Short mmCIF file of C-alpha atoms in Angstrom, two decimals:
data_model
loop_
_atom_site.label_atom_id
_atom_site.label_comp_id
_atom_site.label_asym_id
_atom_site.label_seq_id
_atom_site.Cartn_x
_atom_site.Cartn_y
_atom_site.Cartn_z
CA ALA E 1 77.66 92.06 71.82
CA VAL E 2 80.90 93.85 70.90
CA VAL E 3 81.69 93.28 67.21
CA SER E 4 84.71 94.69 65.27
CA THR E 5 84.45 95.77 61.69
CA GLN E 6 86.20 92.69 60.66
CA SER E 7 83.71 89.90 60.03
CA GLY E 8 83.63 87.06 62.52
CA ILE E 9 85.42 88.91 65.49
CA THR E 10 83.00 89.28 68.35
CA ALA E 11 83.42 89.28 72.08
CA GLY E 12 79.74 88.68 73.18
CA ASP E 13 79.60 89.56 76.87
CA LYS E 14 83.31 88.99 77.52
CA PRO E 15 85.74 91.83 78.37
CA VAL E 16 87.25 93.91 75.60
CA LEU E 17 90.43 95.98 75.76
CA ILE E 18 91.07 98.69 73.15
CA PHE E 19 94.53 100.23 72.88
CA VAL E 20 94.93 103.74 71.36
CA ALA E 21 97.88 106.07 70.71
CA SER E 22 97.27 108.91 73.18
CA ARG E 23 95.32 110.03 76.17
CA ARG E 24 93.10 112.22 74.08
CA GLN E 25 92.33 109.26 71.88
CA THR E 26 91.02 107.29 74.88
CA ARG E 27 88.36 109.93 75.48
CA LEU E 28 87.42 110.36 71.73
CA THR E 29 87.26 106.61 71.16
CA ALA E 30 85.04 106.16 74.26
CA PHE E 31 82.68 108.91 73.10
CA ASP E 32 82.47 107.35 69.64
CA LEU E 33 81.53 104.03 71.29
CA ILE E 34 78.87 105.64 73.37
CA SER E 35 77.36 107.21 70.21
CA HIS E 36 77.29 103.79 68.62
CA VAL E 37 75.60 101.94 71.55
CA ALA E 38 73.24 104.74 72.64
CA ALA E 39 70.83 104.05 69.72
CA ASP E 40 70.24 100.41 70.75
CA ASN E 41 70.89 99.57 74.41
CA PRO E 42 72.93 102.30 76.19
CA LYS E 43 73.63 100.10 79.26
CA SER E 44 74.49 96.95 77.53
CA TRP E 45 78.13 97.19 78.49
CA LEU E 46 77.36 98.05 82.17
CA LYS E 47 77.24 95.03 84.44
CA ILE E 48 76.43 96.54 87.80
CA PRO E 49 73.24 98.14 89.31
CA GLU E 50 72.76 101.85 88.89
CA ALA E 51 72.76 102.34 92.75
CA GLU E 52 76.16 100.71 93.03
CA LEU E 53 77.45 102.70 90.12
CA ASP E 54 76.30 105.98 91.68
CA VAL E 55 78.32 105.31 94.83
CA ILE E 56 81.40 104.58 92.68
CA LEU E 57 80.92 107.74 90.58
CA GLN E 58 81.08 109.98 93.70
CA THR E 59 84.73 108.90 94.11
CA ILE E 60 85.77 109.63 90.51
CA HIS E 61 87.80 112.83 89.93
CA ASP E 62 87.82 112.90 86.07
CA ASP E 63 84.59 114.11 84.49
CA ASN E 64 85.10 112.21 81.20
CA LEU E 65 85.52 109.04 83.14
CA LYS E 66 82.44 109.67 85.15
CA HIS E 67 80.45 110.02 81.91
CA THR E 68 81.98 106.88 80.18
CA LEU E 69 81.48 104.67 83.16
CA GLN E 70 77.73 105.16 83.05
CA PHE E 71 77.84 103.24 79.76
CA GLY E 72 80.17 100.51 80.88
CA ILE E 73 83.33 101.94 79.28
CA GLY E 74 86.48 102.66 81.33
CA LEU E 75 89.42 104.93 80.52
CA HIS E 76 93.00 104.21 81.53
CA HIS E 77 96.03 106.43 81.08
CA ALA E 78 98.76 108.12 83.07
CA GLY E 79 96.89 111.44 83.18
CA LEU E 80 94.19 109.99 85.51
CA HIS E 81 94.20 110.38 89.24
CA GLU E 82 95.69 107.30 90.90
CA ASN E 83 92.41 106.46 92.62
CA ASP E 84 90.49 106.70 89.34
CA ARG E 85 92.91 104.28 87.68
CA LYS E 86 92.59 101.83 90.54
CA THR E 87 88.83 101.98 90.44
CA VAL E 88 88.70 101.36 86.68
CA GLU E 89 91.06 98.45 87.03
CA ASP E 90 88.98 96.87 89.75
CA LEU E 91 85.73 97.36 87.68
CA PHE E 92 87.22 95.80 84.64
CA THR E 93 88.87 92.91 86.50
CA ASN E 94 85.57 92.03 88.26
CA ARG E 95 83.71 92.35 84.92
CA LYS E 96 81.49 95.18 86.12
CA ILE E 97 82.31 97.15 83.01
CA GLN E 98 82.92 95.39 79.64
CA LEU E 99 85.08 97.75 77.68
CA LEU E 100 88.39 99.52 78.68
CA VAL E 101 90.04 102.00 76.43
CA ALA E 102 93.63 102.53 77.32
CA THR E 103 96.99 103.79 76.14
CA ALA E 104 99.83 101.43 75.24
CA THR E 105 101.46 101.98 78.66
CA LEU E 106 98.83 99.70 80.17
CA ALA E 107 100.26 96.76 78.27
CA TRP E 108 103.58 96.95 80.16
CA GLY E 109 102.06 97.78 83.58
CA VAL E 110 98.87 96.49 85.15
CA ASN E 111 97.89 92.84 84.20
CA LEU E 112 94.34 93.21 82.86
CA PRO E 113 93.79 90.36 80.38
CA ALA E 114 90.65 90.47 78.14
CA HIS E 115 89.01 88.10 75.75
CA LEU E 116 89.33 90.50 72.72
CA VAL E 117 92.11 93.04 72.33
CA ILE E 118 91.75 95.71 69.62
CA ILE E 119 94.78 97.79 68.65
CA LYS E 120 93.36 100.96 67.08
CA GLY E 121 96.31 101.98 64.87
CA THR E 122 100.00 101.29 65.14
CA GLU E 123 101.24 104.91 65.04
CA TYR E 124 101.65 107.61 67.74
CA TYR E 125 102.64 111.26 67.56
CA ASP E 126 106.26 111.90 68.60
CA GLY E 127 106.57 115.51 69.74
CA LYS E 128 110.32 115.49 69.55
CA ILE E 129 110.27 115.10 65.72
CA ASN E 130 106.77 116.44 65.17
CA ARG E 131 105.45 113.49 63.19
CA TYR E 132 103.68 110.13 63.60
CA VAL E 133 105.91 107.10 64.12
CA ASP E 134 105.26 103.43 64.47
CA PHE E 135 104.90 101.65 67.82
CA PRO E 136 107.86 99.33 68.51
CA ILE E 137 106.97 95.80 67.43
CA THR E 138 107.60 94.70 71.05
CA ASP E 139 104.86 97.11 72.19
CA VAL E 140 102.43 95.63 69.66
CA LEU E 141 103.30 92.11 70.76
CA GLN E 142 102.73 93.07 74.45
CA MET E 143 99.33 94.57 73.70
CA MET E 144 98.37 91.45 71.80
CA GLY E 145 99.59 89.32 74.72
CA ARG E 146 96.68 90.79 76.80
CA ALA E 147 94.24 88.74 74.69
CA GLY E 148 93.19 85.62 76.43
CA ARG E 149 92.33 84.83 80.01
CA PRO E 150 93.64 81.28 80.99
CA GLN E 151 91.39 81.02 83.96
CA PHE E 152 88.18 81.87 81.97
CA ASP E 153 88.84 81.27 78.22
CA ASP E 154 90.35 78.58 76.05
CA GLN E 155 91.19 81.25 73.44
CA GLY E 156 91.79 84.97 72.97
CA MET E 157 91.38 87.21 70.02
CA ALA E 158 93.51 90.22 68.95
CA CYS E 159 92.61 92.65 66.12
CA ILE E 160 95.10 95.16 64.72
CA TYR E 161 93.98 98.07 62.65
CA VAL E 162 96.92 99.02 60.41
CA GLN E 163 97.56 100.72 57.03
CA ASP E 164 97.45 98.37 54.15
CA THR E 165 100.98 99.04 53.20
CA LYS E 166 102.24 97.70 56.63
CA LYS E 167 100.05 94.65 56.72
CA HIS E 168 102.67 92.23 55.50
CA PHE E 169 105.32 93.68 57.80
CA TYR E 170 103.16 92.96 60.89
CA LYS E 171 102.14 89.52 59.60
CA LYS E 172 105.82 88.59 59.21
CA PHE E 173 106.99 89.82 62.60
CA LEU E 174 103.97 88.79 64.59
CA TYR E 175 104.58 85.10 63.72
CA GLU E 176 108.34 84.94 63.55
CA PRO E 177 111.06 85.51 66.16
CA PHE E 178 111.99 89.16 66.43
CA PRO E 179 115.61 89.83 67.28
CA VAL E 180 116.23 92.01 70.47
CA GLU E 181 119.31 94.40 69.77
CA SER E 182 121.26 96.38 72.28
CA ASN E 183 120.85 100.17 72.86
CA LEU E 184 123.93 100.32 75.09
CA LEU E 185 125.92 102.61 72.65
CA SER E 186 123.44 105.48 73.03
CA VAL E 187 124.10 105.62 76.80
CA LEU E 188 127.53 104.10 77.08
CA THR E 189 129.27 107.27 77.94
CA ASP E 190 127.32 107.62 81.24
CA HIS E 191 127.80 103.98 82.01
CA PHE E 192 131.50 104.46 81.50
CA ASN E 193 131.51 107.39 83.87
CA ALA E 194 129.74 105.48 86.59
CA GLU E 195 132.15 102.61 86.31
CA ILE E 196 135.20 104.91 86.37
CA VAL E 197 133.89 106.70 89.49
CA ALA E 198 133.22 103.24 91.10
CA GLY E 199 136.71 102.12 90.29
CA THR E 200 135.61 99.27 88.07
CA ILE E 201 137.24 100.83 85.05
CA LYS E 202 140.61 102.35 85.67
CA THR E 203 142.24 102.32 82.18
CA LYS E 204 141.21 102.24 78.56
CA GLN E 205 142.00 98.56 78.45
CA ASP E 206 139.60 98.06 81.33
CA ALA E 207 136.92 99.80 79.33
CA MET E 208 137.56 97.40 76.37
CA ASP E 209 137.27 94.48 78.73
CA TYR E 210 134.06 95.87 80.17
CA LEU E 211 132.47 96.00 76.75
CA THR E 212 133.23 92.31 76.00
CA TRP E 213 130.99 91.24 79.01
CA THR E 214 127.97 93.14 77.74
CA TYR E 215 124.90 91.98 75.67
CA PHE E 216 126.03 94.56 73.14
CA PHE E 217 129.15 92.65 72.43
CA ARG E 218 127.12 89.42 72.04
CA ARG E 219 124.77 91.00 69.51
CA LEU E 220 127.67 92.77 67.77
CA LEU E 221 129.17 89.33 66.86
CA ARG E 222 125.80 88.00 65.74
CA ASN E 223 124.48 90.96 63.80
CA PRO E 224 127.42 93.32 63.03
CA GLY E 225 125.67 95.14 60.19
CA TYR E 226 123.23 96.53 62.70
CA TYR E 227 125.99 98.24 64.59
CA ASN E 228 127.83 99.50 61.45
CA LEU E 229 130.60 96.83 61.76
CA GLU E 230 131.73 95.69 58.26
CA ASP E 231 132.88 92.20 59.12
CA LEU E 232 133.93 89.96 61.96
CA GLU E 233 137.67 89.87 61.35
CA GLU E 234 139.45 90.09 64.60
CA ASP E 235 141.44 93.16 63.66
CA ASN E 236 138.21 94.90 62.56
CA VAL E 237 136.38 93.97 65.79
CA ASN E 238 139.26 95.22 67.99
CA SER E 239 139.53 98.40 65.88
CA TYR E 240 135.79 98.96 66.21
CA LEU E 241 135.76 98.51 69.98
CA SER E 242 138.88 100.76 70.38
CA HIS E 243 137.16 103.47 68.46
CA VAL E 244 134.04 103.12 70.66
CA VAL E 245 136.14 103.39 73.84
CA LEU E 246 138.20 106.35 72.68
CA THR E 247 135.15 108.23 71.46
CA LYS E 248 133.24 107.77 74.76
CA VAL E 249 136.32 108.66 76.88
CA GLU E 250 136.80 111.82 74.80
CA GLU E 251 133.24 112.74 75.37
CA LEU E 252 133.73 112.35 79.13
CA GLU E 253 136.85 114.55 78.94
CA GLN E 254 134.96 117.27 77.07
CA SER E 255 132.28 117.09 79.82
CA TYR E 256 134.93 117.57 82.49
CA CYS E 257 133.95 114.20 84.14
CA VAL E 258 137.15 112.25 83.49
CA ALA E 259 140.81 113.13 82.87
CA VAL E 260 143.36 110.93 81.19
CA ASP E 261 146.63 110.68 83.05
CA ALA E 262 149.17 112.54 80.99
CA ALA E 263 152.07 110.41 82.16
CA ASP E 264 150.84 107.11 80.53
CA GLY E 265 147.90 108.27 78.42
CA VAL E 266 145.67 105.37 79.45
CA THR E 267 144.77 105.72 83.11
CA LEU E 268 141.37 107.30 83.59
CA VAL E 269 140.94 109.63 86.64
CA PRO E 270 137.44 110.67 87.73
CA GLN E 271 136.81 114.36 88.32
CA VAL E 272 134.44 116.21 90.58
CA LEU E 273 131.72 116.60 87.88
CA GLY E 274 132.06 112.89 87.15
CA TYR E 275 131.34 112.12 90.81
CA ILE E 276 128.41 114.45 90.79
CA ALA E 277 126.93 112.96 87.63
CA SER E 278 127.22 109.49 88.92
CA TYR E 279 125.87 110.24 92.37
CA TYR E 280 122.83 112.01 91.16
CA TYR E 281 122.29 109.82 88.02
CA LEU E 282 122.62 112.72 85.63
CA SER E 283 123.81 112.72 82.09
CA HIS E 284 127.42 113.88 81.40
CA LYS E 285 125.84 116.44 79.09
CA THR E 286 123.92 117.96 81.91
CA VAL E 287 127.04 118.52 84.19
CA LYS E 288 128.93 119.93 81.20
CA MET E 289 126.05 122.41 80.66
CA PHE E 290 126.44 123.38 84.39
CA ALA E 291 130.12 123.94 83.91
CA ASP E 292 129.82 125.90 80.70
CA THR E 293 126.83 128.04 81.86
CA LEU E 294 127.09 128.80 85.66
CA THR E 295 129.18 131.61 86.97
CA SER E 296 129.82 133.16 90.37
CA THR E 297 127.16 135.74 89.55
CA SER E 298 124.41 133.67 87.94
CA ASN E 299 121.00 134.99 88.98
CA MET E 300 117.71 133.20 89.61
CA ASN E 301 116.31 133.55 86.15
CA GLU E 302 119.50 132.20 84.55
CA ILE E 303 119.51 129.24 86.94
CA LEU E 304 115.79 128.48 86.24
CA GLN E 305 116.55 128.49 82.47
CA LEU E 306 119.47 126.20 82.96
CA LEU E 307 117.37 123.86 85.05
CA CYS E 308 114.79 123.67 82.24
CA ASP E 309 117.44 123.13 79.52
CA VAL E 310 119.06 120.04 80.94
CA THR E 311 119.19 116.81 79.07
CA GLU E 312 116.87 115.02 81.55
CA TYR E 313 114.01 117.02 80.18
CA ASP E 314 114.65 116.12 76.52
CA GLU E 315 111.94 113.48 76.69
CA MET E 316 109.26 115.74 78.06
CA PRO E 317 106.21 115.10 75.63
CA VAL E 318 104.94 117.98 73.57
CA ARG E 319 101.74 116.53 72.18
CA HIS E 320 99.81 117.40 69.15
CA ASN E 321 98.60 121.07 69.26
CA GLU E 322 100.13 121.60 72.72
CA ASP E 323 102.41 124.34 71.24
CA LYS E 324 99.22 126.49 71.01
CA ILE E 325 98.34 125.64 74.56
CA ASN E 326 101.92 126.54 75.68
CA GLU E 327 101.64 129.97 73.85
CA GLU E 328 98.38 130.72 75.58
CA LEU E 329 99.68 129.62 78.96
CA SER E 330 102.90 131.87 78.54
CA SER E 331 100.79 134.98 78.15
CA SER E 332 99.76 134.81 81.89
CA LEU E 333 103.19 134.02 83.31
CA PRO E 334 105.75 136.59 84.46
CA ILE E 335 108.87 135.35 82.68
CA ARG E 336 108.86 135.47 78.93
CA VAL E 337 110.14 132.47 76.93
CA PRO E 338 111.62 132.66 73.34
CA ALA E 339 109.06 133.20 70.64
CA TYR E 340 108.42 130.24 68.27
CA SER E 341 109.70 127.71 70.82
CA TYR E 342 106.41 126.64 72.16
CA ASP E 343 106.89 123.17 70.62
CA SER E 344 110.16 122.64 72.62
CA PRO E 345 110.10 120.25 75.60
CA HIS E 346 112.38 122.64 77.47
CA THR E 347 110.03 125.60 76.92
CA LYS E 348 107.17 123.48 78.18
CA VAL E 349 109.14 122.65 81.40
CA HIS E 350 109.80 126.41 81.90
CA LEU E 351 106.14 127.12 81.55
CA LEU E 352 105.08 124.31 83.85
CA LEU E 353 107.40 125.47 86.59
CA GLN E 354 106.26 129.08 86.25
CA ALA E 355 102.62 128.04 86.45
CA TYR E 356 103.44 125.94 89.52
CA PHE E 357 105.25 128.87 91.22
CA SER E 358 102.28 131.16 90.39
CA ARG E 359 99.71 128.53 91.55
CA GLN E 360 97.89 128.81 88.31
CA PRO E 361 95.47 126.01 87.33
CA MET E 362 96.90 123.67 84.63
CA PRO E 363 95.12 123.98 81.20
CA MET E 364 94.48 120.14 81.17
CA THR E 365 94.95 116.99 83.12
CA ASP E 366 97.95 115.91 81.01
CA TYR E 367 99.87 118.98 82.26
CA ILE E 368 99.40 117.97 85.88
CA THR E 369 101.04 114.61 85.18
CA ASP E 370 103.86 116.30 83.16
CA LEU E 371 104.41 118.71 86.08
CA LYS E 372 104.78 115.82 88.47
CA SER E 373 107.44 114.40 86.19
CA VAL E 374 109.30 117.72 86.12
CA HIS E 375 109.00 118.17 89.88
CA ASP E 376 110.22 114.61 90.63
CA GLN E 377 113.56 115.32 88.83
CA ALA E 378 114.05 119.00 89.65
CA ILE E 379 115.32 118.58 93.28
CA ARG E 380 117.97 116.04 92.23
CA ILE E 381 119.23 118.24 89.35
CA LEU E 382 119.45 121.34 91.61
CA GLN E 383 121.25 119.35 94.27
CA ALA E 384 123.90 118.43 91.67
CA MET E 385 124.05 122.09 90.63
CA LEU E 386 124.50 123.20 94.20
CA ASP E 387 127.33 120.76 94.72
CA MET E 388 129.17 122.11 91.67
CA CYS E 389 128.67 125.75 92.92
CA THR E 390 129.90 124.99 96.46
CA ASP E 391 132.96 123.04 95.05
CA ASN E 392 133.83 126.25 93.05
CA GLY E 393 133.23 128.44 96.17
CA TRP E 394 130.42 130.48 94.50
CA LEU E 395 128.43 131.72 97.49
CA ALA E 396 125.94 134.05 95.66
CA THR E 397 125.11 131.29 93.10
CA SER E 398 124.82 128.69 95.71
CA LEU E 399 122.30 130.83 97.58
CA SER E 400 120.22 131.40 94.35
CA VAL E 401 120.20 127.60 93.83
CA MET E 402 118.98 127.02 97.28
CA HIS E 403 116.28 129.59 96.82
CA LEU E 404 115.11 127.82 93.74
CA VAL E 405 115.01 124.53 95.57
CA LYS E 406 112.90 126.27 98.17
CA MET E 407 110.53 127.61 95.44
CA ILE E 408 110.09 124.09 94.06
CA ILE E 409 109.47 122.53 97.40
CA GLN E 410 107.00 125.21 98.60
CA GLY E 411 105.33 125.90 95.22
CA CYS E 412 105.66 129.69 95.24
CA TRP E 413 107.94 132.55 94.01
CA LEU E 414 110.72 133.75 96.33
CA ARG E 415 109.04 137.23 96.35
CA ASP E 416 105.64 135.75 97.52
CA ASP E 417 104.37 136.16 101.04
CA PRO E 418 106.03 133.55 103.37
CA LEU E 419 102.55 132.65 104.65
CA LEU E 420 101.91 130.83 101.44
CA GLN E 421 104.24 128.18 102.64
CA LEU E 422 101.64 127.09 105.26
CA PRO E 423 99.55 124.15 104.16
CA HIS E 424 96.32 124.73 102.19
CA ILE E 425 96.86 128.48 101.97
CA GLU E 426 96.24 130.32 98.70
CA GLN E 427 96.95 133.88 97.73
CA HIS E 428 93.43 135.16 98.43
CA HIS E 429 93.74 133.82 101.98
CA VAL E 430 96.81 135.78 102.89
CA PRO E 431 95.11 139.13 103.99
CA ARG E 432 93.14 137.24 106.60
CA PHE E 433 96.30 136.23 108.38
CA TYR E 434 97.03 139.79 109.23
CA GLN E 435 93.70 140.31 111.01
CA ASN E 436 94.03 139.96 114.76
CA THR E 437 91.29 137.35 115.10
CA PHE E 438 92.48 134.93 112.42
CA PHE E 439 94.29 132.68 114.83
CA ASP E 440 91.67 132.98 117.58
CA GLU E 441 90.32 129.49 116.93
CA ASP E 442 86.97 130.23 118.62
CA VAL E 443 86.39 132.98 116.06
CA ALA E 444 88.17 131.59 113.08
CA PHE E 445 87.01 127.93 113.14
CA PRO E 446 83.25 128.43 112.55
CA GLU E 447 83.92 130.93 109.71
CA LEU E 448 86.64 128.87 107.98
CA LEU E 449 84.80 125.60 108.15
CA ASN E 450 82.80 126.84 105.17
CA HIS E 451 85.99 126.73 103.20
CA TYR E 452 88.16 124.07 104.86
CA THR E 453 87.61 120.60 106.21
CA GLU E 454 88.30 120.28 109.94
CA GLN E 455 91.24 118.06 109.16
CA ARG E 456 92.83 120.81 107.03
CA LEU E 457 92.15 123.50 109.67
CA THR E 458 93.91 121.27 112.31
CA HIS E 459 96.88 120.85 110.07
CA LEU E 460 96.94 124.51 109.44
CA PHE E 461 96.84 125.63 113.08
CA SER E 462 99.30 122.98 114.33
CA THR E 463 101.76 124.05 111.65
CA TYR E 464 101.24 127.76 112.58
CA ARG E 465 101.88 127.06 116.23
CA ARG E 466 105.07 125.18 115.38
CA VAL E 467 106.33 127.87 113.13
CA THR E 468 105.55 130.74 115.58
CA SER E 469 107.03 128.82 118.41
CA ASN E 470 110.35 128.42 116.46
CA LEU E 471 110.22 132.11 115.65
CA LEU E 472 109.76 133.10 119.31
CA GLN E 473 112.71 130.85 120.27
CA VAL E 474 114.87 132.55 117.64
CA ASN E 475 113.89 136.10 118.94
CA VAL E 476 114.71 135.00 122.54
CA LEU E 477 118.15 133.83 121.44
CA GLU E 478 118.80 137.12 119.59
CA CYS E 479 117.82 139.22 122.67
CA LYS E 480 120.26 137.17 124.77
#
């Protein structure tokens, strides 16, 4: 049976969900549980035959997960391969494993209820401020909400491990209604820009009216102190809202997104950068950075640095001790980053992209997930950058931006051999391409099947034929 350190809390043979603060903690917690159960009955949490488990383990990519599943313990976090996560979810849902150790994101994502939920601590490490902070109370409530399976149980249990000084706080807010406040003010500038571009807001008075229809306005009248409003006198409320509107409009002016009509002083006119920010869902701070940094002669390294410095990457996680990993990674990459900045999210983005272009293996699974996050946003940001350059008529800079887009899509440096753009080809394969027999399939296939699957070879040769066919057509056109 699974028993917590608190007397009386036991799950028997029912499913148990353990929430931890980080991906690394999922692994460490699972290993501690294995050490605990190994002395008695190592397979007590595993509910499927060994033969069935062996078949499942062959499909698992993560070595740590392979190890923990043998003891009936699953791992679940964003760093796992998608198929691994799906396999773990199915095993836990079908009660083939009894324990699942997961990060807090699971509470908001997949619906995996359990009889017993254990929250192993209420703090997580915030890389932006380099210290541990509390989970939002809403996250804790969401995690607790996974306790109880209506179709199987008539009750569920949740156990929270928390510092003694915070015990009364959690007791209070876990049993009393917790107010939900608005965070609109922190992103209001970008919302205003989008509405101005769309034509919903045309004057400063329109912006005032827009605010009165928001949840922020409702909460402002109910909890003014939270938003630094002294009292609810009508004049004070109007003055407060006017100040908010003027401040946000001024920020948009400084970011070159909006201009105020000089004739009347109230009409808001969207500018090119405002349209670009709205179309590509970018922060006004990002397009301002474009305008202040880019020139008609910006080179590739400057554009790459600018891409990494944008506001959209402010939230890139730099986890505990990752600054040391970043420093070690930087030593093998061609472009140097500022010393003593290895704990910066923007430096990490720069290193991830360099490693991606150089086709270097990532130091850990978390970095693969982080690179995917960087990659997903990079094209959109560069497209916005390209629009600004073309609007300014900067041909050389526009070409450099397009080259960087090509590097990100193909995953190689601009100076690398173009053959690396073919599917499944790595640097050590390139010399073979220049041998006369490489694309003689009768010769190449038997030899290369030792290194490639037949499906990959078929993809490679079909792509090669298509590329060479296009090149031949170009040569014929040039001859004519």
